[in-house]
Amino acid sequence: MEYFNAFWVGGLICALVQILLDKTKLLPGRVMVILVCLGAVLGAVGVYQPLIDYAGAGASVPLLGFGNTLWKGVREAVDKQGFLGLFLGGFKASAAGISAALILSYLASWIFEPKMKE
């Protein structure tokens, strides 16, 4: 049942974002920023963590989950370090995921030899 919940929640998030892209003139980069900020706001309000508890990776993997991770990192760092935590918390919370994405993308570029579009 966990896989099913992750699938339908993640699919719903992706479908809603696709509708947003199709029905508005927002550029994809701006939609990505909106999603990260929305995830942080939903995390701050306390709505997003119950969704992650219910759907697992279906809610934590999309950009909303990244915003929530940033929020949790900032909140914890502010509790421990005060004002300086505003600037350090998000980096510490997301460092492993960002590093993994960069390293694995680089390795994939070696394996699949990407080419520039002409």
PDB file of N, CA, C and O in Angstrom, residues 69-110:
ATOM      1  N   THR A  69      12.477  20.170   2.868  1.00  0.00           N
ATOM      2  CA  THR A  69      13.780  19.810   3.439  1.00  0.00           C
ATOM      3  C   THR A  69      14.574  21.058   3.793  1.00  0.00           C
ATOM      4  O   THR A  69      15.205  21.123   4.855  1.00  0.00           O
ATOM      5  N   LEU A  70      14.550  22.043   2.909  1.00  0.00           N
ATOM      6  CA  LEU A  70      15.234  23.300   3.205  1.00  0.00           C
ATOM      7  C   LEU A  70      14.657  23.948   4.459  1.00  0.00           C
ATOM      8  O   LEU A  70      15.384  24.431   5.324  1.00  0.00           O
ATOM      9  N   TRP A  71      13.326  23.947   4.562  1.00  0.00           N
ATOM     10  CA  TRP A  71      12.681  24.541   5.729  1.00  0.00           C
ATOM     11  C   TRP A  71      13.091  23.825   7.015  1.00  0.00           C
ATOM     12  O   TRP A  71      13.427  24.459   8.014  1.00  0.00           O
ATOM     13  N   LYS A  72      13.069  22.493   6.988  1.00  0.00           N
ATOM     14  CA  LYS A  72      13.438  21.748   8.192  1.00  0.00           C
ATOM     15  C   LYS A  72      14.877  22.033   8.596  1.00  0.00           C
ATOM     16  O   LYS A  72      15.181  22.193   9.777  1.00  0.00           O
ATOM     17  N   GLY A  73      15.770  22.109   7.613  1.00  0.00           N
ATOM     18  CA  GLY A  73      17.168  22.412   7.912  1.00  0.00           C
ATOM     19  C   GLY A  73      17.352  23.796   8.508  1.00  0.00           C
ATOM     20  O   GLY A  73      18.107  23.977   9.461  1.00  0.00           O
ATOM     21  N   VAL A  74      16.641  24.771   7.943  1.00  0.00           N
ATOM     22  CA  VAL A  74      16.735  26.136   8.477  1.00  0.00           C
ATOM     23  C   VAL A  74      16.168  26.199   9.887  1.00  0.00           C
ATOM     24  O   VAL A  74      16.759  26.821  10.776  1.00  0.00           O
ATOM     25  N   ARG A  75      15.042  25.555  10.108  1.00  0.00           N
ATOM     26  CA  ARG A  75      14.418  25.576  11.439  1.00  0.00           C
ATOM     27  C   ARG A  75      15.354  24.976  12.488  1.00  0.00           C
ATOM     28  O   ARG A  75      15.543  25.540  13.570  1.00  0.00           O
ATOM     29  N   GLU A  76      15.950  23.833  12.173  1.00  0.00           N
ATOM     30  CA  GLU A  76      16.859  23.190  13.132  1.00  0.00           C
ATOM     31  C   GLU A  76      18.108  24.036  13.378  1.00  0.00           C
ATOM     32  O   GLU A  76      18.576  24.154  14.507  1.00  0.00           O
ATOM     33  N   ALA A  77      18.649  24.621  12.309  1.00  0.00           N
ATOM     34  CA  ALA A  77      19.867  25.417  12.454  1.00  0.00           C
ATOM     35  C   ALA A  77      19.601  26.705  13.229  1.00  0.00           C
ATOM     36  O   ALA A  77      20.453  27.152  14.003  1.00  0.00           O
ATOM     37  N   VAL A  78      18.442  27.305  13.038  1.00  0.00           N
ATOM     38  CA  VAL A  78      18.109  28.514  13.798  1.00  0.00           C
ATOM     39  C   VAL A  78      17.965  28.176  15.275  1.00  0.00           C
ATOM     40  O   VAL A  78      18.402  28.948  16.138  1.00  0.00           O
ATOM     41  N   ASP A  79      17.385  27.025  15.570  1.00  0.00           N
ATOM     42  CA  ASP A  79      17.261  26.607  16.972  1.00  0.00           C
ATOM     43  C   ASP A  79      18.630  26.417  17.622  1.00  0.00           C
ATOM     44  O   ASP A  79      18.816  26.733  18.793  1.00  0.00           O
ATOM     45  N   LYS A  80      19.610  25.914  16.859  1.00  0.00           N
ATOM     46  CA  LYS A  80      20.932  25.629  17.419  1.00  0.00           C
ATOM     47  C   LYS A  80      21.883  26.822  17.347  1.00  0.00           C
ATOM     48  O   LYS A  80      22.655  27.053  18.263  1.00  0.00           O
ATOM     49  N   GLN A  81      21.850  27.559  16.217  1.00  0.00           N
ATOM     50  CA  GLN A  81      22.863  28.584  15.976  1.00  0.00           C
ATOM     51  C   GLN A  81      22.320  30.012  15.955  1.00  0.00           C
ATOM     52  O   GLN A  81      23.071  30.947  15.750  1.00  0.00           O
ATOM     53  N   GLY A  82      21.038  30.164  16.074  1.00  0.00           N
ATOM     54  CA  GLY A  82      20.459  31.503  16.046  1.00  0.00           C
ATOM     55  C   GLY A  82      20.371  32.058  14.631  1.00  0.00           C
ATOM     56  O   GLY A  82      20.111  31.331  13.670  1.00  0.00           O
ATOM     57  N   PHE A  83      20.618  33.348  14.492  1.00  0.00           N
ATOM     58  CA  PHE A  83      20.447  34.045  13.216  1.00  0.00           C
ATOM     59  C   PHE A  83      21.296  33.442  12.098  1.00  0.00           C
ATOM     60  O   PHE A  83      20.866  33.376  10.947  1.00  0.00           O
ATOM     61  N   LEU A  84      22.482  32.991  12.413  1.00  0.00           N
ATOM     62  CA  LEU A  84      23.374  32.408  11.404  1.00  0.00           C
ATOM     63  C   LEU A  84      22.763  31.153  10.779  1.00  0.00           C
ATOM     64  O   LEU A  84      23.036  30.820   9.630  1.00  0.00           O
ATOM     65  N   GLY A  85      21.902  30.465  11.519  1.00  0.00           N
ATOM     66  CA  GLY A  85      21.237  29.270  11.011  1.00  0.00           C
ATOM     67  C   GLY A  85      20.343  29.538   9.817  1.00  0.00           C
ATOM     68  O   GLY A  85      20.078  28.638   9.024  1.00  0.00           O
ATOM     69  N   LEU A  86      19.874  30.785   9.656  1.00  0.00           N
ATOM     70  CA  LEU A  86      19.075  31.131   8.476  1.00  0.00           C
ATOM     71  C   LEU A  86      19.849  30.884   7.194  1.00  0.00           C
ATOM     72  O   LEU A  86      19.282  30.525   6.175  1.00  0.00           O
ATOM     73  N   PHE A  87      21.153  31.102   7.247  1.00  0.00           N
ATOM     74  CA  PHE A  87      21.980  30.988   6.056  1.00  0.00           C
ATOM     75  C   PHE A  87      22.626  29.613   5.905  1.00  0.00           C
ATOM     76  O   PHE A  87      22.927  29.193   4.794  1.00  0.00           O
ATOM     77  N   LEU A  88      22.834  28.905   7.000  1.00  0.00           N
ATOM     78  CA  LEU A  88      23.529  27.622   6.950  1.00  0.00           C
ATOM     79  C   LEU A  88      22.606  26.410   6.904  1.00  0.00           C
ATOM     80  O   LEU A  88      22.969  25.381   6.340  1.00  0.00           O
ATOM     81  N   GLY A  89      21.433  26.513   7.489  1.00  0.00           N
ATOM     82  CA  GLY A  89      20.568  25.353   7.669  1.00  0.00           C
ATOM     83  C   GLY A  89      20.134  24.681   6.386  1.00  0.00           C
ATOM     84  O   GLY A  89      20.167  23.456   6.268  1.00  0.00           O
ATOM     85  N   GLY A  90      19.728  25.458   5.403  1.00  0.00           N
ATOM     86  CA  GLY A  90      19.280  24.872   4.141  1.00  0.00           C
ATOM     87  C   GLY A  90      20.384  24.142   3.408  1.00  0.00           C
ATOM     88  O   GLY A  90      20.161  23.098   2.808  1.00  0.00           O
ATOM     89  N   PHE A  91      21.603  24.691   3.482  1.00  0.00           N
ATOM     90  CA  PHE A  91      22.737  24.050   2.821  1.00  0.00           C
ATOM     91  C   PHE A  91      23.086  22.720   3.475  1.00  0.00           C
ATOM     92  O   PHE A  91      23.347  21.735   2.793  1.00  0.00           O
ATOM     93  N   LYS A  92      23.085  22.699   4.795  1.00  0.00           N
ATOM     94  CA  LYS A  92      23.419  21.463   5.494  1.00  0.00           C
ATOM     95  C   LYS A  92      22.358  20.387   5.269  1.00  0.00           C
ATOM     96  O   LYS A  92      22.673  19.223   5.111  1.00  0.00           O
ATOM     97  N   ALA A  93      21.090  20.786   5.245  1.00  0.00           N
ATOM     98  CA  ALA A  93      20.014  19.812   5.104  1.00  0.00           C
ATOM     99  C   ALA A  93      19.968  19.203   3.710  1.00  0.00           C
ATOM    100  O   ALA A  93      19.602  18.046   3.549  1.00  0.00           O
ATOM    101  N   SER A  94      20.346  19.967   2.710  1.00  0.00           N
ATOM    102  CA  SER A  94      20.197  19.481   1.331  1.00  0.00           C
ATOM    103  C   SER A  94      21.520  19.094   0.685  1.00  0.00           C
ATOM    104  O   SER A  94      21.531  18.681  -0.475  1.00  0.00           O
ATOM    105  N   ALA A  95      22.611  19.210   1.391  1.00  0.00           N
ATOM    106  CA  ALA A  95      23.928  18.988   0.803  1.00  0.00           C
ATOM    107  C   ALA A  95      24.100  17.577   0.238  1.00  0.00           C
ATOM    108  O   ALA A  95      24.626  17.405  -0.865  1.00  0.00           O
ATOM    109  N   ALA A  96      23.659  16.572   0.952  1.00  0.00           N
ATOM    110  CA  ALA A  96      23.852  15.189   0.484  1.00  0.00           C
ATOM    111  C   ALA A  96      23.068  14.932  -0.804  1.00  0.00           C
ATOM    112  O   ALA A  96      23.599  14.336  -1.752  1.00  0.00           O
ATOM    113  N   GLY A  97      21.829  15.378  -0.857  1.00  0.00           N
ATOM    114  CA  GLY A  97      21.023  15.166  -2.059  1.00  0.00           C
ATOM    115  C   GLY A  97      21.553  15.914  -3.265  1.00  0.00           C
ATOM    116  O   GLY A  97      21.612  15.370  -4.378  1.00  0.00           O
ATOM    117  N   ILE A  98      21.961  17.146  -3.073  1.00  0.00           N
ATOM    118  CA  ILE A  98      22.504  17.937  -4.179  1.00  0.00           C
ATOM    119  C   ILE A  98      23.826  17.352  -4.642  1.00  0.00           C
ATOM    120  O   ILE A  98      24.080  17.232  -5.849  1.00  0.00           O
ATOM    121  N   SER A  99      24.675  16.963  -3.707  1.00  0.00           N
ATOM    122  CA  SER A  99      25.967  16.359  -4.071  1.00  0.00           C
ATOM    123  C   SER A  99      25.763  15.069  -4.843  1.00  0.00           C
ATOM    124  O   SER A  99      26.442  14.825  -5.848  1.00  0.00           O
ATOM    125  N   ALA A 100      24.842  14.239  -4.389  1.00  0.00           N
ATOM    126  CA  ALA A 100      24.569  12.980  -5.098  1.00  0.00           C
ATOM    127  C   ALA A 100      24.064  13.251  -6.509  1.00  0.00           C
ATOM    128  O   ALA A 100      24.491  12.586  -7.469  1.00  0.00           O
ATOM    129  N   ALA A 101      23.183  14.223  -6.669  1.00  0.00           N
ATOM    130  CA  ALA A 101      22.666  14.543  -7.998  1.00  0.00           C
ATOM    131  C   ALA A 101      23.781  15.013  -8.925  1.00  0.00           C
ATOM    132  O   ALA A 101      23.849  14.600 -10.092  1.00  0.00           O
ATOM    133  N   LEU A 102      24.664  15.859  -8.433  1.00  0.00           N
ATOM    134  CA  LEU A 102      25.764  16.352  -9.261  1.00  0.00           C
ATOM    135  C   LEU A 102      26.739  15.240  -9.633  1.00  0.00           C
ATOM    136  O   LEU A 102      27.140  15.107 -10.801  1.00  0.00           O
ATOM    137  N   ILE A 103      27.131  14.438  -8.655  1.00  0.00           N
ATOM    138  CA  ILE A 103      28.107  13.373  -8.905  1.00  0.00           C
ATOM    139  C   ILE A 103      27.525  12.318  -9.845  1.00  0.00           C
ATOM    140  O   ILE A 103      28.180  11.897 -10.812  1.00  0.00           O
ATOM    141  N   LEU A 104      26.294  11.890  -9.595  1.00  0.00           N
ATOM    142  CA  LEU A 104      25.696  10.862 -10.445  1.00  0.00           C
ATOM    143  C   LEU A 104      25.419  11.389 -11.859  1.00  0.00           C
ATOM    144  O   LEU A 104      25.558  10.646 -12.836  1.00  0.00           O
ATOM    145  N   SER A 105      25.072  12.651 -11.985  1.00  0.00           N
ATOM    146  CA  SER A 105      24.881  13.237 -13.309  1.00  0.00           C
ATOM    147  C   SER A 105      26.190  13.269 -14.078  1.00  0.00           C
ATOM    148  O   SER A 105      26.234  12.991 -15.277  1.00  0.00           O
ATOM    149  N   TYR A 106      27.265  13.615 -13.390  1.00  0.00           N
ATOM    150  CA  TYR A 106      28.579  13.639 -14.020  1.00  0.00           C
ATOM    151  C   TYR A 106      28.993  12.238 -14.472  1.00  0.00           C
ATOM    152  O   TYR A 106      29.472  12.053 -15.595  1.00  0.00           O
ATOM    153  N   LEU A 107      28.767  11.245 -13.615  1.00  0.00           N
ATOM    154  CA  LEU A 107      29.090   9.860 -13.996  1.00  0.00           C
ATOM    155  C   LEU A 107      28.234   9.395 -15.177  1.00  0.00           C
ATOM    156  O   LEU A 107      28.726   8.708 -16.081  1.00  0.00           O
ATOM    157  N   ALA A 108      26.967   9.765 -15.184  1.00  0.00           N
ATOM    158  CA  ALA A 108      26.087   9.401 -16.294  1.00  0.00           C
ATOM    159  C   ALA A 108      26.570  10.037 -17.592  1.00  0.00           C
ATOM    160  O   ALA A 108      26.450   9.435 -18.673  1.00  0.00           O
ATOM    161  N   SER A 109      27.121  11.237 -17.520  1.00  0.00           N
ATOM    162  CA  SER A 109      27.627  11.882 -18.740  1.00  0.00           C
ATOM    163  C   SER A 109      28.836  11.140 -19.298  1.00  0.00           C
ATOM    164  O   SER A 109      29.071  11.156 -20.499  1.00  0.00           O
ATOM    165  N   TRP A 110      29.600  10.494 -18.462  1.00  0.00           N
ATOM    166  CA  TRP A 110      30.714   9.671 -18.940  1.00  0.00           C
ATOM    167  C   TRP A 110      30.211   8.404 -19.618  1.00  0.00           C
ATOM    168  O   TRP A 110      30.741   7.974 -20.630  1.00  0.00           O
TER     169      TRP A 110
END
